[in-house]
Structures are given as structure tokens and as C-alpha cells.
Amino acid sequence: MRDLASGFGYLMKGQRWVARQGRWWGFGMIPALITLVGYAAALVALFFWTDDVIAWATPFADDWSSPWLGVFRGALSILFAAICLFLAIITFTAVTLLVGQPFYESLSEAVDRSEGGAVPESGLSTWAEVWIGVREAIALLIRVALWGVLFFALGFVPGVGQTVIPVLAFCVTAFFLTEELTSIALLRRGVLLKERRRMLRSRRLLSLGFGLPLSLLFLLPLVAVFLMPGAVAGATLLVRDLTGEDEDEPEAPRGETAAGAFNGADGADDT
């Protein structure tokens, strides 16, 4: 439980950090706002087609009598909307980080600098870092799509699909959000996707404590825009905990270096 509270604490510290640094907070909202406009249009269009999608996916229920047809498809419509929000929350962060890559990297460096000591650098060019970010975002999208299909299928299970599955979806969302937001600070430390997952899984409660409040708050689109700069700052502070940089004897990350992976056989990550 201590790690759970610590994760939430890093999120709050990140928000306080950008609140004291108005310039970082203001500019940090621009990439999130650009991404939000595109996502809002896509979600509005998708929700208008929800009934058609559910009817197409459940042709076996066409002959059901009332009220069972309405109840069944209504429950699936709610679940479908929840899955779409699950996908949107996770991919929104990934796309926003790609759009604002140079800025968020500078923000993360500023947080490290304010904590004292050396500021880690990946040794890669901006374009190399963007390419790694795109590649990892694609890997993330594949995993998110698989989880989304699984949750949608489990939604057909009576009782469980309307109770346990939404809770599980929020926990998975929380972990993905933490994984994405820590990517900038960990990439500068030479830690790529596969090793990043291992590090976060070793501190699951810390990851959930940071990501769960965000997964709930990001349900409100404008809130996501306002919180994104502080989320990146908080994730940098969380990374310093993961790598032991805030301890008396810092522990170096054990992952493959970003430069080595980029210069090697394209450093492909597992999905």
C-alpha cells in the first residue's frame, strides 16, 4: 500500500511542479489540445454509429422479443462505449507524447535538473528518438487492441461483464498510462519498452497508484489537457524512484541502451 500512495504522490508532485513553472504548464497543454480536437471528432462520429455496430455484431439476436433485445443490445452499447473510451484514453496519451516529443523531453530534463545531479541523455538524435517513439506507440496500439477485443468478448459474460471487467479495464488502462508517461524519462536513461515493462511490473502498486487517478481524470477530455504537463513531470519523478536515483547509492537501470538498440538490428520490442 505504501507504493500505491507513493505513485499518487508523484502524480501530485508533478502537478505542483508545473504549477510553479507556468511556462512549462502553458506550452505543455498545446500538444494535448491539438490531439484532443482530433479525438473528439472521432469519438462523436463513433458513438453515432454505436447502435449500427452492435446490431451488426449480434445478428443472432434480431428475432428476440421485447424487452430482451433492447436490454441485451443496450448493455452491449454501454460496454462498447466504455471500450472505446478505454482505447481513447490510452492512445490519446501516446499520440500526445508523439506530437509534443521535443517539448515533453525538455520538460522531463528540467524536472531532473531541478532535483539535482546529472541530467541523463540518450545520446540519440531527435529523429532517432521520434522513430523509437513511433515504433513503441505501434507496439502499444497492438497490445491495446488485443486487450480491447478481450474485454469486449468478456462483456458478454452475464454479471462479470458489467462489474468485474470495467474495473479490470481501468487497472489495465492505469498501467498503460504509467508505461507511456514514463517512456520519455526512461528513454533518456537508455531503457526501452521491454525493460520498461519489467521495471514497472516489479513495482505494480507504484504504477497503479500513479495511473489509476489519471485513468479516471482522463475521462474528462479538458482535464486530460490540463493535467498532461504535470503527468509528464510526475512520471519523471517516479522514474527517479524506479532507478534508485533519489537514494544514497543510485542504481543504474539494467535495460538495453537506446543508442545500442537503435544502432543494432532495429531494436525490435516485444508486443
Short mmCIF file of N, CA, C and O in Angstrom, two decimals, residues 11 15 90 93-94 96-97 104 108 140 173-187 196 200 210-211 214-215 218 227-239:
data_model
loop_
_atom_site.label_atom_id
_atom_site.label_comp_id
_atom_site.label_asym_id
_atom_site.label_seq_id
_atom_site.Cartn_x
_atom_site.Cartn_y
_atom_site.Cartn_z
N LEU A 11 2.32 11.79 -8.78
CA LEU A 11 1.40 12.49 -9.67
C LEU A 11 1.12 13.89 -9.15
O LEU A 11 1.14 14.87 -9.90
N GLN A 15 2.19 17.71 -10.70
CA GLN A 15 1.26 18.81 -10.93
C GLN A 15 1.72 20.08 -10.22
O GLN A 15 1.61 21.19 -10.75
N ILE A 90 -5.96 5.58 -23.56
CA ILE A 90 -4.58 5.07 -23.69
C ILE A 90 -3.90 5.66 -24.92
O ILE A 90 -2.77 6.15 -24.84
N THR A 93 -2.84 9.51 -24.87
CA THR A 93 -1.55 9.83 -24.25
C THR A 93 -0.40 9.54 -25.19
O THR A 93 0.52 10.34 -25.32
N ALA A 94 -0.46 8.38 -25.86
CA ALA A 94 0.63 8.01 -26.78
C ALA A 94 0.75 9.02 -27.92
O ALA A 94 1.86 9.46 -28.26
N THR A 96 -0.37 12.15 -27.99
CA THR A 96 0.04 13.46 -27.46
C THR A 96 1.54 13.51 -27.21
O THR A 96 2.20 14.51 -27.52
N LEU A 97 2.09 12.43 -26.67
CA LEU A 97 3.54 12.40 -26.41
C LEU A 97 4.34 12.44 -27.71
O LEU A 97 5.42 13.03 -27.76
N TYR A 104 8.11 17.74 -24.42
CA TYR A 104 7.99 16.93 -23.21
C TYR A 104 9.35 16.38 -22.76
O TYR A 104 9.58 16.19 -21.58
N SER A 108 10.90 17.05 -19.12
CA SER A 108 11.43 15.98 -18.28
C SER A 108 12.86 16.29 -17.83
O SER A 108 13.24 16.05 -16.68
N LEU A 140 2.34 -0.52 -28.70
CA LEU A 140 1.32 -0.27 -27.69
C LEU A 140 -0.07 -0.41 -28.29
O LEU A 140 -0.97 -1.02 -27.68
N THR A 173 -5.72 0.09 -17.99
CA THR A 173 -5.53 1.45 -18.50
C THR A 173 -4.50 2.20 -17.67
O THR A 173 -3.63 2.90 -18.19
N ALA A 174 -4.60 2.05 -16.34
CA ALA A 174 -3.68 2.73 -15.43
C ALA A 174 -2.24 2.30 -15.69
O ALA A 174 -1.33 3.14 -15.73
N PHE A 175 -2.03 1.00 -15.88
CA PHE A 175 -0.67 0.51 -16.12
C PHE A 175 -0.14 1.04 -17.45
O PHE A 175 1.01 1.48 -17.55
N PHE A 176 -0.99 1.01 -18.49
CA PHE A 176 -0.57 1.51 -19.80
C PHE A 176 -0.21 3.00 -19.74
O PHE A 176 0.77 3.44 -20.34
N LEU A 177 -1.02 3.78 -19.02
CA LEU A 177 -0.74 5.21 -18.91
C LEU A 177 0.61 5.45 -18.24
O LEU A 177 1.39 6.31 -18.68
N THR A 178 0.87 4.73 -17.17
CA THR A 178 2.15 4.88 -16.49
C THR A 178 3.29 4.48 -17.41
O THR A 178 4.34 5.14 -17.46
N GLU A 179 3.09 3.39 -18.15
CA GLU A 179 4.12 2.92 -19.10
C GLU A 179 4.43 3.98 -20.14
O GLU A 179 5.60 4.24 -20.46
N GLU A 180 3.39 4.60 -20.68
CA GLU A 180 3.59 5.63 -21.70
C GLU A 180 4.27 6.87 -21.14
O GLU A 180 5.20 7.41 -21.74
N LEU A 181 3.78 7.35 -20.00
CA LEU A 181 4.27 8.61 -19.46
C LEU A 181 5.70 8.51 -18.95
O LEU A 181 6.44 9.50 -18.94
N THR A 182 6.11 7.33 -18.52
CA THR A 182 7.50 7.15 -18.07
C THR A 182 8.45 6.92 -19.24
O THR A 182 9.67 6.91 -19.05
N SER A 183 7.90 6.75 -20.45
CA SER A 183 8.75 6.41 -21.59
C SER A 183 9.77 7.50 -21.89
O SER A 183 10.91 7.20 -22.27
N ILE A 184 9.38 8.77 -21.74
CA ILE A 184 10.30 9.86 -22.09
C ILE A 184 11.50 9.87 -21.16
O ILE A 184 12.65 9.91 -21.61
N ALA A 185 11.26 9.83 -19.85
CA ALA A 185 12.37 9.86 -18.90
C ALA A 185 13.21 8.59 -18.98
O ALA A 185 14.44 8.65 -18.83
N LEU A 186 12.58 7.45 -19.22
CA LEU A 186 13.34 6.19 -19.27
C LEU A 186 14.11 6.06 -20.58
O LEU A 186 15.21 5.49 -20.59
N LEU A 187 13.59 6.59 -21.67
CA LEU A 187 14.35 6.56 -22.92
C LEU A 187 15.62 7.37 -22.79
O LEU A 187 16.68 6.99 -23.31
N ARG A 196 11.28 -1.48 -19.81
CA ARG A 196 10.39 -0.57 -19.09
C ARG A 196 9.22 -1.34 -18.48
O ARG A 196 8.84 -1.10 -17.33
N LEU A 200 8.30 -1.66 -14.43
CA LEU A 200 7.00 -1.25 -13.90
C LEU A 200 6.25 -2.43 -13.27
O LEU A 200 5.55 -2.27 -12.27
N PHE A 210 0.00 5.69 -9.55
CA PHE A 210 0.20 6.84 -10.44
C PHE A 210 -0.85 6.87 -11.54
O PHE A 210 -1.41 7.92 -11.87
N GLY A 211 -1.15 5.70 -12.13
CA GLY A 211 -2.00 5.66 -13.31
C GLY A 211 -3.49 5.64 -13.05
O GLY A 211 -4.27 6.16 -13.86
N LEU A 214 -5.17 9.05 -12.96
CA LEU A 214 -5.15 9.63 -14.30
C LEU A 214 -6.20 8.98 -15.19
O LEU A 214 -6.87 9.66 -15.98
N SER A 215 -6.34 7.65 -15.10
CA SER A 215 -7.31 6.96 -15.96
C SER A 215 -8.73 7.43 -15.67
O SER A 215 -9.57 7.48 -16.56
N PHE A 218 -8.77 11.34 -16.85
CA PHE A 218 -8.69 11.49 -18.30
C PHE A 218 -10.01 11.17 -18.99
O PHE A 218 -10.14 11.36 -20.21
N LEU A 227 -3.88 18.34 -17.32
CA LEU A 227 -3.03 17.50 -16.46
C LEU A 227 -1.81 16.93 -17.17
O LEU A 227 -0.89 16.45 -16.51
N MET A 228 -1.79 16.95 -18.50
CA MET A 228 -0.72 16.28 -19.23
C MET A 228 0.68 16.78 -18.87
O MET A 228 1.58 15.96 -18.61
N PRO A 229 0.95 18.09 -18.81
CA PRO A 229 2.31 18.52 -18.44
C PRO A 229 2.72 18.02 -17.06
O PRO A 229 3.84 17.56 -16.87
N GLY A 230 1.82 18.11 -16.09
CA GLY A 230 2.13 17.64 -14.75
C GLY A 230 2.30 16.14 -14.69
O GLY A 230 3.07 15.62 -13.88
N ALA A 231 1.56 15.41 -15.56
CA ALA A 231 1.71 13.96 -15.61
C ALA A 231 3.10 13.57 -16.10
O ALA A 231 3.71 12.62 -15.58
N VAL A 232 3.62 14.29 -17.09
CA VAL A 232 4.98 14.02 -17.58
C VAL A 232 6.00 14.34 -16.48
O VAL A 232 6.95 13.58 -16.27
N ALA A 233 5.80 15.46 -15.79
CA ALA A 233 6.71 15.82 -14.70
C ALA A 233 6.66 14.79 -13.58
O ALA A 233 7.71 14.36 -13.06
N GLY A 234 5.46 14.36 -13.21
CA GLY A 234 5.33 13.36 -12.16
C GLY A 234 5.93 12.03 -12.56
O GLY A 234 6.53 11.33 -11.74
N ALA A 235 5.77 11.66 -13.84
CA ALA A 235 6.35 10.41 -14.32
C ALA A 235 7.87 10.44 -14.24
O ALA A 235 8.52 9.42 -13.95
N THR A 236 8.47 11.60 -14.47
CA THR A 236 9.92 11.74 -14.34
C THR A 236 10.36 11.52 -12.90
O THR A 236 11.37 10.84 -12.64
N LEU A 237 9.61 12.06 -11.96
CA LEU A 237 9.92 11.84 -10.55
C LEU A 237 9.75 10.36 -10.18
O LEU A 237 10.54 9.81 -9.40
N LEU A 238 8.73 9.72 -10.74
CA LEU A 238 8.52 8.29 -10.48
C LEU A 238 9.70 7.47 -11.03
O LEU A 238 10.14 6.51 -10.40
N VAL A 239 10.19 7.86 -12.20
CA VAL A 239 11.34 7.16 -12.80
C VAL A 239 12.56 7.26 -11.91
O VAL A 239 13.33 6.30 -11.77
#
